[in-house]
mmCIF file with all atom_site columns, C-alpha atoms in Angstrom:
data_model
loop_
_atom_site.group_PDB
_atom_site.id
_atom_site.type_symbol
_atom_site.label_atom_id
_atom_site.label_alt_id
_atom_site.label_comp_id
_atom_site.label_asym_id
_atom_site.label_entity_id
_atom_site.label_seq_id
_atom_site.pdbx_PDB_ins_code
_atom_site.Cartn_x
_atom_site.Cartn_y
_atom_site.Cartn_z
_atom_site.occupancy
_atom_site.B_iso_or_equiv
_atom_site.pdbx_formal_charge
_atom_site.auth_seq_id
_atom_site.auth_comp_id
_atom_site.auth_asym_id
_atom_site.auth_atom_id
_atom_site.pdbx_PDB_model_num
ATOM 1   C CA . UNK A 1 1   ? -30.726 16.676  33.843 1.00 70.00 ? 198 UNK A CA 1
ATOM 2   C CA . UNK A 1 2   ? -33.826 18.287  35.307 1.00 80.00 ? 199 UNK A CA 1
ATOM 3   C CA . UNK A 1 3   ? -35.982 16.854  32.499 1.00 82.00 ? 200 UNK A CA 1
ATOM 4   C CA . UNK A 1 4   ? -34.492 13.401  33.004 1.00 85.00 ? 201 UNK A CA 1
ATOM 5   C CA . UNK A 1 5   ? -35.274 13.492  36.712 1.00 87.00 ? 202 UNK A CA 1
ATOM 6   C CA . UNK A 1 6   ? -38.815 14.616  36.027 1.00 88.00 ? 203 UNK A CA 1
ATOM 7   C CA . UNK A 1 7   ? -39.247 11.771  33.486 1.00 90.00 ? 204 UNK A CA 1
ATOM 8   C CA . UNK A 1 8   ? -37.987 9.192   36.009 1.00 90.00 ? 205 UNK A CA 1
ATOM 9   C CA . UNK A 1 9   ? -40.402 10.511  38.658 1.00 90.00 ? 206 UNK A CA 1
ATOM 10  C CA . UNK A 1 10  ? -43.374 10.448  36.239 1.00 91.00 ? 207 UNK A CA 1
ATOM 11  C CA . UNK A 1 11  ? -42.587 6.923   35.033 1.00 92.00 ? 208 UNK A CA 1
ATOM 12  C CA . UNK A 1 12  ? -42.143 5.742   38.639 1.00 93.00 ? 209 UNK A CA 1
ATOM 13  C CA . UNK A 1 13  ? -45.489 7.241   39.709 1.00 93.00 ? 210 UNK A CA 1
ATOM 14  C CA . UNK A 1 14  ? -47.260 5.713   36.690 1.00 94.00 ? 211 UNK A CA 1
ATOM 15  C CA . UNK A 1 15  ? -45.717 2.297   37.465 1.00 94.00 ? 212 UNK A CA 1
ATOM 16  C CA . UNK A 1 16  ? -46.718 2.500   41.136 1.00 93.00 ? 213 UNK A CA 1
ATOM 17  C CA . UNK A 1 17  ? -50.290 3.461   40.264 1.00 94.00 ? 214 UNK A CA 1
ATOM 18  C CA . UNK A 1 18  ? -50.465 0.652   37.676 1.00 94.00 ? 215 UNK A CA 1
ATOM 19  C CA . UNK A 1 19  ? -49.142 -1.878  40.174 1.00 94.00 ? 216 UNK A CA 1
ATOM 20  C CA . UNK A 1 20  ? -51.659 -0.707  42.757 1.00 93.00 ? 217 UNK A CA 1
ATOM 21  C CA . UNK A 1 21  ? -54.539 -1.027  40.271 1.00 92.00 ? 218 UNK A CA 1
ATOM 22  C CA . UNK A 1 22  ? -53.435 -4.532  39.225 1.00 93.00 ? 219 UNK A CA 1
ATOM 23  C CA . UNK A 1 23  ? -53.170 -5.544  42.886 1.00 91.00 ? 220 UNK A CA 1
ATOM 24  C CA . UNK A 1 24  ? -56.656 -4.211  43.644 1.00 91.00 ? 221 UNK A CA 1
ATOM 25  C CA . UNK A 1 25  ? -58.096 -5.969  40.576 1.00 90.00 ? 222 UNK A CA 1
ATOM 26  C CA . UNK A 1 26  ? -56.457 -9.214  41.691 1.00 90.00 ? 223 UNK A CA 1
ATOM 27  C CA . UNK A 1 27  ? -57.949 -8.967  45.176 1.00 90.00 ? 224 UNK A CA 1
ATOM 28  C CA . UNK A 1 28  ? -61.410 -8.052  43.863 1.00 89.00 ? 225 UNK A CA 1
ATOM 29  C CA . UNK A 1 29  ? -61.525 -10.946 41.382 1.00 89.00 ? 226 UNK A CA 1
ATOM 30  C CA . UNK A 1 30  ? -59.907 -13.632 43.574 1.00 86.00 ? 227 UNK A CA 1
ATOM 31  C CA . UNK A 1 31  ? -63.088 -14.776 45.319 1.00 90.00 ? 228 UNK A CA 1
ATOM 32  C CA . UNK A 1 32  ? -65.349 -14.760 42.204 1.00 87.00 ? 229 UNK A CA 1
ATOM 33  C CA . UNK A 1 33  ? -62.750 -16.778 40.293 1.00 84.00 ? 230 UNK A CA 1
ATOM 34  C CA . UNK A 1 34  ? -62.510 -19.333 43.119 1.00 82.00 ? 231 UNK A CA 1
ATOM 35  C CA . UNK A 1 35  ? -66.311 -19.611 43.273 1.00 86.00 ? 232 UNK A CA 1
ATOM 36  C CA . UNK A 1 36  ? -66.509 -20.078 39.501 1.00 83.00 ? 233 UNK A CA 1
ATOM 37  C CA . UNK A 1 37  ? -63.852 -22.823 39.614 1.00 80.00 ? 234 UNK A CA 1
ATOM 38  C CA . UNK A 1 38  ? -65.712 -24.588 42.430 1.00 83.00 ? 235 UNK A CA 1
ATOM 39  C CA . UNK A 1 39  ? -68.979 -24.331 40.466 1.00 85.00 ? 236 UNK A CA 1
ATOM 40  C CA . UNK A 1 40  ? -67.294 -25.788 37.361 1.00 87.00 ? 237 UNK A CA 1
ATOM 41  C CA . UNK A 1 41  ? -65.973 -28.697 39.419 1.00 85.00 ? 238 UNK A CA 1
ATOM 42  C CA . UNK A 1 42  ? -69.410 -29.344 40.939 1.00 84.00 ? 239 UNK A CA 1
ATOM 43  C CA . UNK A 1 43  ? -70.974 -29.215 37.464 1.00 87.00 ? 240 UNK A CA 1
ATOM 44  C CA . UNK A 1 44  ? -68.387 -31.735 36.211 1.00 88.00 ? 241 UNK A CA 1
ATOM 45  C CA . UNK A 1 45  ? -68.997 -34.061 39.166 1.00 89.00 ? 242 UNK A CA 1
ATOM 46  C CA . UNK A 1 46  ? -72.776 -33.985 38.744 1.00 88.00 ? 243 UNK A CA 1
ATOM 47  C CA . UNK A 1 47  ? -72.379 -34.154 34.959 1.00 90.00 ? 244 UNK A CA 1
ATOM 48  C CA . UNK A 1 48  ? -70.796 -37.613 35.169 1.00 91.00 ? 245 UNK A CA 1
ATOM 49  C CA . UNK A 1 49  ? -73.444 -38.978 37.528 1.00 92.00 ? 246 UNK A CA 1
ATOM 50  C CA . UNK A 1 50  ? -76.931 -40.260 36.701 1.00 91.00 ? 247 UNK A CA 1
ATOM 51  C CA . UNK A 1 51  ? -79.531 -37.509 36.615 1.00 89.00 ? 248 UNK A CA 1
ATOM 52  C CA . UNK A 1 52  ? -80.808 -36.372 39.988 1.00 88.00 ? 249 UNK A CA 1
ATOM 53  C CA . UNK A 1 53  ? -77.672 -37.290 41.931 1.00 87.00 ? 250 UNK A CA 1
ATOM 54  C CA . UNK A 1 54  ? -77.308 -35.643 45.342 1.00 85.00 ? 251 UNK A CA 1
ATOM 55  C CA . UNK A 1 55  ? -74.686 -33.060 46.254 1.00 85.00 ? 252 UNK A CA 1
ATOM 56  C CA . UNK A 1 56  ? -71.274 -34.754 46.331 1.00 86.00 ? 253 UNK A CA 1
ATOM 57  C CA . UNK A 1 57  ? -69.347 -35.431 49.509 1.00 87.00 ? 254 UNK A CA 1
ATOM 58  C CA . UNK A 1 58  ? -65.542 -35.475 49.286 1.00 82.00 ? 255 UNK A CA 1
ATOM 59  C CA . UNK A 1 59  ? -63.590 -38.488 50.493 1.00 81.00 ? 256 UNK A CA 1
ATOM 60  C CA . UNK A 1 60  ? -60.236 -40.164 49.776 1.00 79.00 ? 257 UNK A CA 1
ATOM 61  C CA . UNK A 1 61  ? -59.106 -43.693 49.018 1.00 81.00 ? 258 UNK A CA 1
ATOM 62  C CA . UNK A 1 62  ? -55.679 -45.341 48.839 1.00 74.00 ? 259 UNK A CA 1
ATOM 63  C CA . UNK A 1 63  ? -54.975 -47.040 45.511 1.00 74.00 ? 260 UNK A CA 1
ATOM 64  C CA . UNK A 1 64  ? -51.728 -48.987 45.412 1.00 64.00 ? 261 UNK A CA 1
ATOM 65  C CA . UNK A 1 65  ? -49.545 -48.471 42.370 1.00 58.00 ? 262 UNK A CA 1
ATOM 66  C CA . UNK A 1 66  ? -51.529 -45.618 40.820 1.00 62.00 ? 263 UNK A CA 1
ATOM 67  C CA . UNK A 1 67  ? -49.027 -43.939 38.489 1.00 54.00 ? 264 UNK A CA 1
ATOM 68  C CA . UNK A 1 68  ? -48.256 -40.276 39.030 1.00 55.00 ? 265 UNK A CA 1
ATOM 69  C CA . UNK A 1 69  ? -49.777 -40.074 42.511 1.00 60.00 ? 266 UNK A CA 1
ATOM 70  C CA . UNK A 1 70  ? -48.852 -40.837 46.078 1.00 66.00 ? 267 UNK A CA 1
ATOM 71  C CA . UNK A 1 71  ? -51.539 -43.523 46.014 1.00 67.00 ? 268 UNK A CA 1
ATOM 72  C CA . UNK A 1 72  ? -54.292 -41.287 47.380 1.00 76.00 ? 269 UNK A CA 1
ATOM 73  C CA . UNK A 1 73  ? -57.225 -40.390 45.157 1.00 82.00 ? 270 UNK A CA 1
ATOM 74  C CA . UNK A 1 74  ? -59.827 -37.852 46.213 1.00 86.00 ? 271 UNK A CA 1
ATOM 75  C CA . UNK A 1 75  ? -63.286 -38.919 45.110 1.00 88.00 ? 272 UNK A CA 1
ATOM 76  C CA . UNK A 1 76  ? -66.754 -37.465 45.419 1.00 91.00 ? 273 UNK A CA 1
ATOM 77  C CA . UNK A 1 77  ? -69.635 -39.680 46.506 1.00 90.00 ? 274 UNK A CA 1
ATOM 78  C CA . UNK A 1 78  ? -73.263 -39.011 45.649 1.00 91.00 ? 275 UNK A CA 1
ATOM 79  C CA . UNK A 1 79  ? -76.315 -41.112 46.400 1.00 91.00 ? 276 UNK A CA 1
ATOM 80  C CA . UNK A 1 80  ? -75.980 -42.672 42.919 1.00 92.00 ? 277 UNK A CA 1
ATOM 81  C CA . UNK A 1 81  ? -72.228 -43.174 42.530 1.00 91.00 ? 278 UNK A CA 1
ATOM 82  C CA . UNK A 1 82  ? -68.730 -41.785 42.564 1.00 93.00 ? 279 UNK A CA 1
ATOM 83  C CA . UNK A 1 83  ? -66.770 -39.194 40.611 1.00 92.00 ? 280 UNK A CA 1
ATOM 84  C CA . UNK A 1 84  ? -63.071 -38.415 40.575 1.00 91.00 ? 281 UNK A CA 1
ATOM 85  C CA . UNK A 1 85  ? -60.466 -36.768 38.411 1.00 91.00 ? 282 UNK A CA 1
ATOM 86  C CA . UNK A 1 86  ? -58.135 -38.872 36.296 1.00 91.00 ? 283 UNK A CA 1
ATOM 87  C CA . UNK A 1 87  ? -55.262 -37.831 34.051 1.00 88.00 ? 284 UNK A CA 1
ATOM 88  C CA . UNK A 1 88  ? -54.659 -39.527 30.718 1.00 87.00 ? 285 UNK A CA 1
ATOM 89  C CA . UNK A 1 89  ? -50.999 -38.566 30.222 1.00 87.00 ? 286 UNK A CA 1
ATOM 90  C CA . UNK A 1 90  ? -50.666 -40.294 26.854 1.00 85.00 ? 287 UNK A CA 1
ATOM 91  C CA . UNK A 1 91  ? -52.998 -38.227 24.666 1.00 82.00 ? 288 UNK A CA 1
ATOM 92  C CA . UNK A 1 92  ? -51.860 -37.473 21.121 1.00 81.00 ? 289 UNK A CA 1
ATOM 93  C CA . UNK A 1 93  ? -51.035 -33.818 21.794 1.00 84.00 ? 290 UNK A CA 1
ATOM 94  C CA . UNK A 1 94  ? -50.503 -34.051 25.546 1.00 86.00 ? 291 UNK A CA 1
ATOM 95  C CA . UNK A 1 95  ? -52.319 -34.970 28.729 1.00 89.00 ? 292 UNK A CA 1
ATOM 96  C CA . UNK A 1 96  ? -56.112 -35.122 28.900 1.00 87.00 ? 293 UNK A CA 1
ATOM 97  C CA . UNK A 1 97  ? -57.704 -34.259 32.251 1.00 90.00 ? 294 UNK A CA 1
ATOM 98  C CA . UNK A 1 98  ? -60.976 -36.070 32.917 1.00 91.00 ? 295 UNK A CA 1
ATOM 99  C CA . UNK A 1 99  ? -63.716 -36.320 35.492 1.00 93.00 ? 296 UNK A CA 1
ATOM 100 C CA . UNK A 1 100 ? -64.895 -39.950 35.563 1.00 94.00 ? 297 UNK A CA 1
ATOM 101 C CA . UNK A 1 101 ? -68.243 -41.112 36.894 1.00 95.00 ? 298 UNK A CA 1
ATOM 102 C CA . UNK A 1 102 ? -69.212 -44.577 38.125 1.00 95.00 ? 299 UNK A CA 1
ATOM 103 C CA . UNK A 1 103 ? -72.508 -45.812 39.533 1.00 95.00 ? 300 UNK A CA 1
ATOM 104 C CA . UNK A 1 104 ? -72.710 -47.680 42.806 1.00 92.00 ? 301 UNK A CA 1
ATOM 105 C CA . UNK A 1 105 ? -73.956 -50.791 40.991 1.00 92.00 ? 302 UNK A CA 1
ATOM 106 C CA . UNK A 1 106 ? -70.754 -51.270 38.973 1.00 93.00 ? 303 UNK A CA 1
ATOM 107 C CA . UNK A 1 107 ? -71.244 -49.278 35.790 1.00 94.00 ? 304 UNK A CA 1
ATOM 108 C CA . UNK A 1 108 ? -69.000 -46.731 34.171 1.00 94.00 ? 305 UNK A CA 1
ATOM 109 C CA . UNK A 1 109 ? -71.514 -43.954 33.698 1.00 94.00 ? 306 UNK A CA 1
ATOM 110 C CA . UNK A 1 110 ? -69.780 -41.082 31.919 1.00 93.00 ? 307 UNK A CA 1
ATOM 111 C CA . UNK A 1 111 ? -66.792 -38.778 31.706 1.00 92.00 ? 308 UNK A CA 1
ATOM 112 C CA . UNK A 1 112 ? -66.212 -35.109 31.138 1.00 90.00 ? 309 UNK A CA 1
ATOM 113 C CA . UNK A 1 113 ? -63.052 -33.654 29.634 1.00 88.00 ? 310 UNK A CA 1
ATOM 114 C CA . UNK A 1 114 ? -61.745 -30.927 31.932 1.00 88.00 ? 311 UNK A CA 1
ATOM 115 C CA . UNK A 1 115 ? -58.856 -29.926 29.671 1.00 85.00 ? 312 UNK A CA 1
ATOM 116 C CA . UNK A 1 116 ? -56.992 -31.211 26.631 1.00 82.00 ? 313 UNK A CA 1
ATOM 117 C CA . UNK A 1 117 ? -54.722 -30.120 23.808 1.00 77.00 ? 314 UNK A CA 1
ATOM 118 C CA . UNK A 1 118 ? -55.881 -32.657 21.240 1.00 74.00 ? 315 UNK A CA 1
ATOM 119 C CA . UNK A 1 119 ? -56.105 -31.748 17.562 1.00 72.00 ? 316 UNK A CA 1
ATOM 120 C CA . UNK A 1 120 ? -59.265 -29.760 16.774 1.00 76.00 ? 317 UNK A CA 1
ATOM 121 C CA . UNK A 1 121 ? -61.570 -31.776 14.539 1.00 71.00 ? 318 UNK A CA 1
ATOM 122 C CA . UNK A 1 122 ? -60.011 -35.171 15.313 1.00 62.00 ? 319 UNK A CA 1
ATOM 123 C CA . UNK A 1 123 ? -58.669 -35.836 18.800 1.00 62.00 ? 320 UNK A CA 1
ATOM 124 C CA . UNK A 1 124 ? -60.938 -33.167 20.217 1.00 66.00 ? 321 UNK A CA 1
ATOM 125 C CA . UNK A 1 125 ? -63.811 -35.607 19.631 1.00 71.00 ? 322 UNK A CA 1
ATOM 126 C CA . UNK A 1 126 ? -62.790 -37.248 22.926 1.00 75.00 ? 323 UNK A CA 1
ATOM 127 C CA . UNK A 1 127 ? -64.747 -34.386 24.515 1.00 72.00 ? 324 UNK A CA 1
ATOM 128 C CA . UNK A 1 128 ? -67.861 -35.263 22.517 1.00 74.00 ? 325 UNK A CA 1
ATOM 129 C CA . UNK A 1 129 ? -68.715 -38.140 20.210 1.00 76.00 ? 326 UNK A CA 1
ATOM 130 C CA . UNK A 1 130 ? -66.332 -40.690 21.760 1.00 82.00 ? 327 UNK A CA 1
ATOM 131 C CA . UNK A 1 131 ? -68.372 -40.597 24.963 1.00 83.00 ? 328 UNK A CA 1
ATOM 132 C CA . UNK A 1 132 ? -71.120 -42.582 23.207 1.00 83.00 ? 329 UNK A CA 1
ATOM 133 C CA . UNK A 1 133 ? -68.627 -45.447 22.735 1.00 83.00 ? 330 UNK A CA 1
ATOM 134 C CA . UNK A 1 134 ? -67.915 -45.848 26.449 1.00 87.00 ? 331 UNK A CA 1
ATOM 135 C CA . UNK A 1 135 ? -70.802 -44.488 28.537 1.00 89.00 ? 332 UNK A CA 1
ATOM 136 C CA . UNK A 1 136 ? -73.120 -46.589 30.671 1.00 91.00 ? 333 UNK A CA 1
ATOM 137 C CA . UNK A 1 137 ? -71.147 -49.849 30.426 1.00 91.00 ? 334 UNK A CA 1
ATOM 138 C CA . UNK A 1 138 ? -70.877 -52.594 33.004 1.00 92.00 ? 335 UNK A CA 1
ATOM 139 C CA . UNK A 1 139 ? -67.353 -52.524 34.434 1.00 92.00 ? 336 UNK A CA 1
ATOM 140 C CA . UNK A 1 140 ? -67.041 -56.292 34.745 1.00 88.00 ? 337 UNK A CA 1
ATOM 141 C CA . UNK A 1 141 ? -68.231 -56.969 31.187 1.00 90.00 ? 338 UNK A CA 1
ATOM 142 C CA . UNK A 1 142 ? -66.013 -54.443 29.386 1.00 87.00 ? 339 UNK A CA 1
ATOM 143 C CA . UNK A 1 143 ? -62.394 -54.682 28.323 1.00 90.00 ? 340 UNK A CA 1
ATOM 144 C CA . UNK A 1 144 ? -61.270 -51.049 28.532 1.00 90.00 ? 341 UNK A CA 1
ATOM 145 C CA . UNK A 1 145 ? -59.144 -51.081 25.400 1.00 90.00 ? 342 UNK A CA 1
ATOM 146 C CA . UNK A 1 146 ? -59.860 -50.094 21.820 1.00 88.00 ? 343 UNK A CA 1
ATOM 147 C CA . UNK A 1 147 ? -60.853 -52.793 19.338 1.00 89.00 ? 344 UNK A CA 1
ATOM 148 C CA . UNK A 1 148 ? -57.458 -52.255 17.667 1.00 89.00 ? 345 UNK A CA 1
ATOM 149 C CA . UNK A 1 149 ? -55.865 -53.400 20.942 1.00 90.00 ? 346 UNK A CA 1
ATOM 150 C CA . UNK A 1 150 ? -58.190 -56.375 21.507 1.00 90.00 ? 347 UNK A CA 1
ATOM 151 C CA . UNK A 1 151 ? -60.769 -54.538 23.625 1.00 87.00 ? 348 UNK A CA 1
ATOM 152 C CA . UNK A 1 152 ? -64.436 -53.614 23.378 1.00 87.00 ? 349 UNK A CA 1
ATOM 153 C CA . UNK A 1 153 ? -64.268 -49.889 22.595 1.00 88.00 ? 350 UNK A CA 1
ATOM 154 C CA . UNK A 1 154 ? -64.478 -48.601 19.016 1.00 87.00 ? 351 UNK A CA 1
ATOM 155 C CA . UNK A 1 155 ? -61.884 -45.816 18.626 1.00 85.00 ? 352 UNK A CA 1
ATOM 156 C CA . UNK A 1 156 ? -62.452 -42.491 16.925 1.00 79.00 ? 353 UNK A CA 1
ATOM 157 C CA . UNK A 1 157 ? -61.445 -42.759 13.264 1.00 75.00 ? 354 UNK A CA 1
ATOM 158 C CA . UNK A 1 158 ? -58.028 -41.107 12.786 1.00 74.00 ? 355 UNK A CA 1
ATOM 159 C CA . UNK A 1 159 ? -57.750 -40.455 16.530 1.00 75.00 ? 356 UNK A CA 1
ATOM 160 C CA . UNK A 1 160 ? -56.769 -43.850 17.886 1.00 81.00 ? 357 UNK A CA 1
ATOM 161 C CA . UNK A 1 161 ? -54.117 -42.458 20.234 1.00 86.00 ? 358 UNK A CA 1
ATOM 162 C CA . UNK A 1 162 ? -56.640 -40.133 21.896 1.00 85.00 ? 359 UNK A CA 1
ATOM 163 C CA . UNK A 1 163 ? -59.140 -43.008 22.144 1.00 88.00 ? 360 UNK A CA 1
ATOM 164 C CA . UNK A 1 164 ? -56.500 -45.231 23.736 1.00 90.00 ? 361 UNK A CA 1
ATOM 165 C CA . UNK A 1 165 ? -55.681 -42.495 26.249 1.00 90.00 ? 362 UNK A CA 1
ATOM 166 C CA . UNK A 1 166 ? -59.320 -42.250 27.356 1.00 90.00 ? 363 UNK A CA 1
ATOM 167 C CA . UNK A 1 167 ? -59.656 -46.043 27.590 1.00 92.00 ? 364 UNK A CA 1
ATOM 168 C CA . UNK A 1 168 ? -56.457 -46.215 29.658 1.00 92.00 ? 365 UNK A CA 1
ATOM 169 C CA . UNK A 1 169 ? -57.759 -43.532 32.025 1.00 92.00 ? 366 UNK A CA 1
ATOM 170 C CA . UNK A 1 170 ? -61.078 -45.377 32.425 1.00 93.00 ? 367 UNK A CA 1
ATOM 171 C CA . UNK A 1 171 ? -59.243 -48.653 33.098 1.00 93.00 ? 368 UNK A CA 1
ATOM 172 C CA . UNK A 1 172 ? -57.234 -46.933 35.846 1.00 91.00 ? 369 UNK A CA 1
ATOM 173 C CA . UNK A 1 173 ? -60.499 -45.395 37.051 1.00 92.00 ? 370 UNK A CA 1
ATOM 174 C CA . UNK A 1 174 ? -61.912 -48.909 37.445 1.00 93.00 ? 371 UNK A CA 1
ATOM 175 C CA . UNK A 1 175 ? -59.027 -49.633 39.847 1.00 90.00 ? 372 UNK A CA 1
ATOM 176 C CA . UNK A 1 176 ? -60.011 -46.575 41.891 1.00 90.00 ? 373 UNK A CA 1
ATOM 177 C CA . UNK A 1 177 ? -63.678 -47.636 41.799 1.00 92.00 ? 374 UNK A CA 1
ATOM 178 C CA . UNK A 1 178 ? -62.726 -51.113 43.082 1.00 91.00 ? 375 UNK A CA 1
ATOM 179 C CA . UNK A 1 179 ? -60.662 -49.558 45.890 1.00 88.00 ? 376 UNK A CA 1
ATOM 180 C CA . UNK A 1 180 ? -63.638 -47.360 46.849 1.00 89.00 ? 377 UNK A CA 1
ATOM 181 C CA . UNK A 1 181 ? -65.895 -50.426 46.922 1.00 89.00 ? 378 UNK A CA 1
ATOM 182 C CA . UNK A 1 182 ? -63.442 -52.287 49.187 1.00 87.00 ? 379 UNK A CA 1
ATOM 183 C CA . UNK A 1 183 ? -63.102 -49.266 51.493 1.00 84.00 ? 380 UNK A CA 1
ATOM 184 C CA . UNK A 1 184 ? -66.870 -48.867 51.823 1.00 82.00 ? 381 UNK A CA 1
ATOM 185 C CA . UNK A 1 185 ? -67.351 -52.586 52.459 1.00 78.00 ? 382 UNK A CA 1
ATOM 186 C CA . UNK A 1 186 ? -65.221 -52.370 55.616 1.00 75.00 ? 383 UNK A CA 1
#
């Protein structure tokens, strides 16, 4: 009985010390992790803007009928354009989170994939080579669908679903861009 009690006390002390160390580590790393996440977001925002864009300023716009939201989209304005996050829920292996960038003169400039679960080697090309198919296009002159769906965008070979998801997200991004333009015109 005495040995059992001693074992319980030792295990309890070890658990308390471990919990204390984990708690301290959490507190110490909380701020650096938040700063790193903010830096990654800033890099993504500036990465979808023309080179030399100013520091972004956060704003919000109401977009009627935007699926999966309450109609409010937070966007970031620079001296050269706008950036905002968009979710493509219909990717092949799940949702694709994007940062979209538009110029003030009505061009879709670029996107950056923030996260995805697409198939490595095929659908994962949405984070790389597919960008060349959509970047720096005039919004008004582009049908944001793949050529297989009657649009202007050539899909990734063997990754049509992923390509469609990106095109759909950009098309919804155009709606946000138009709402931003209307809001700024007031």
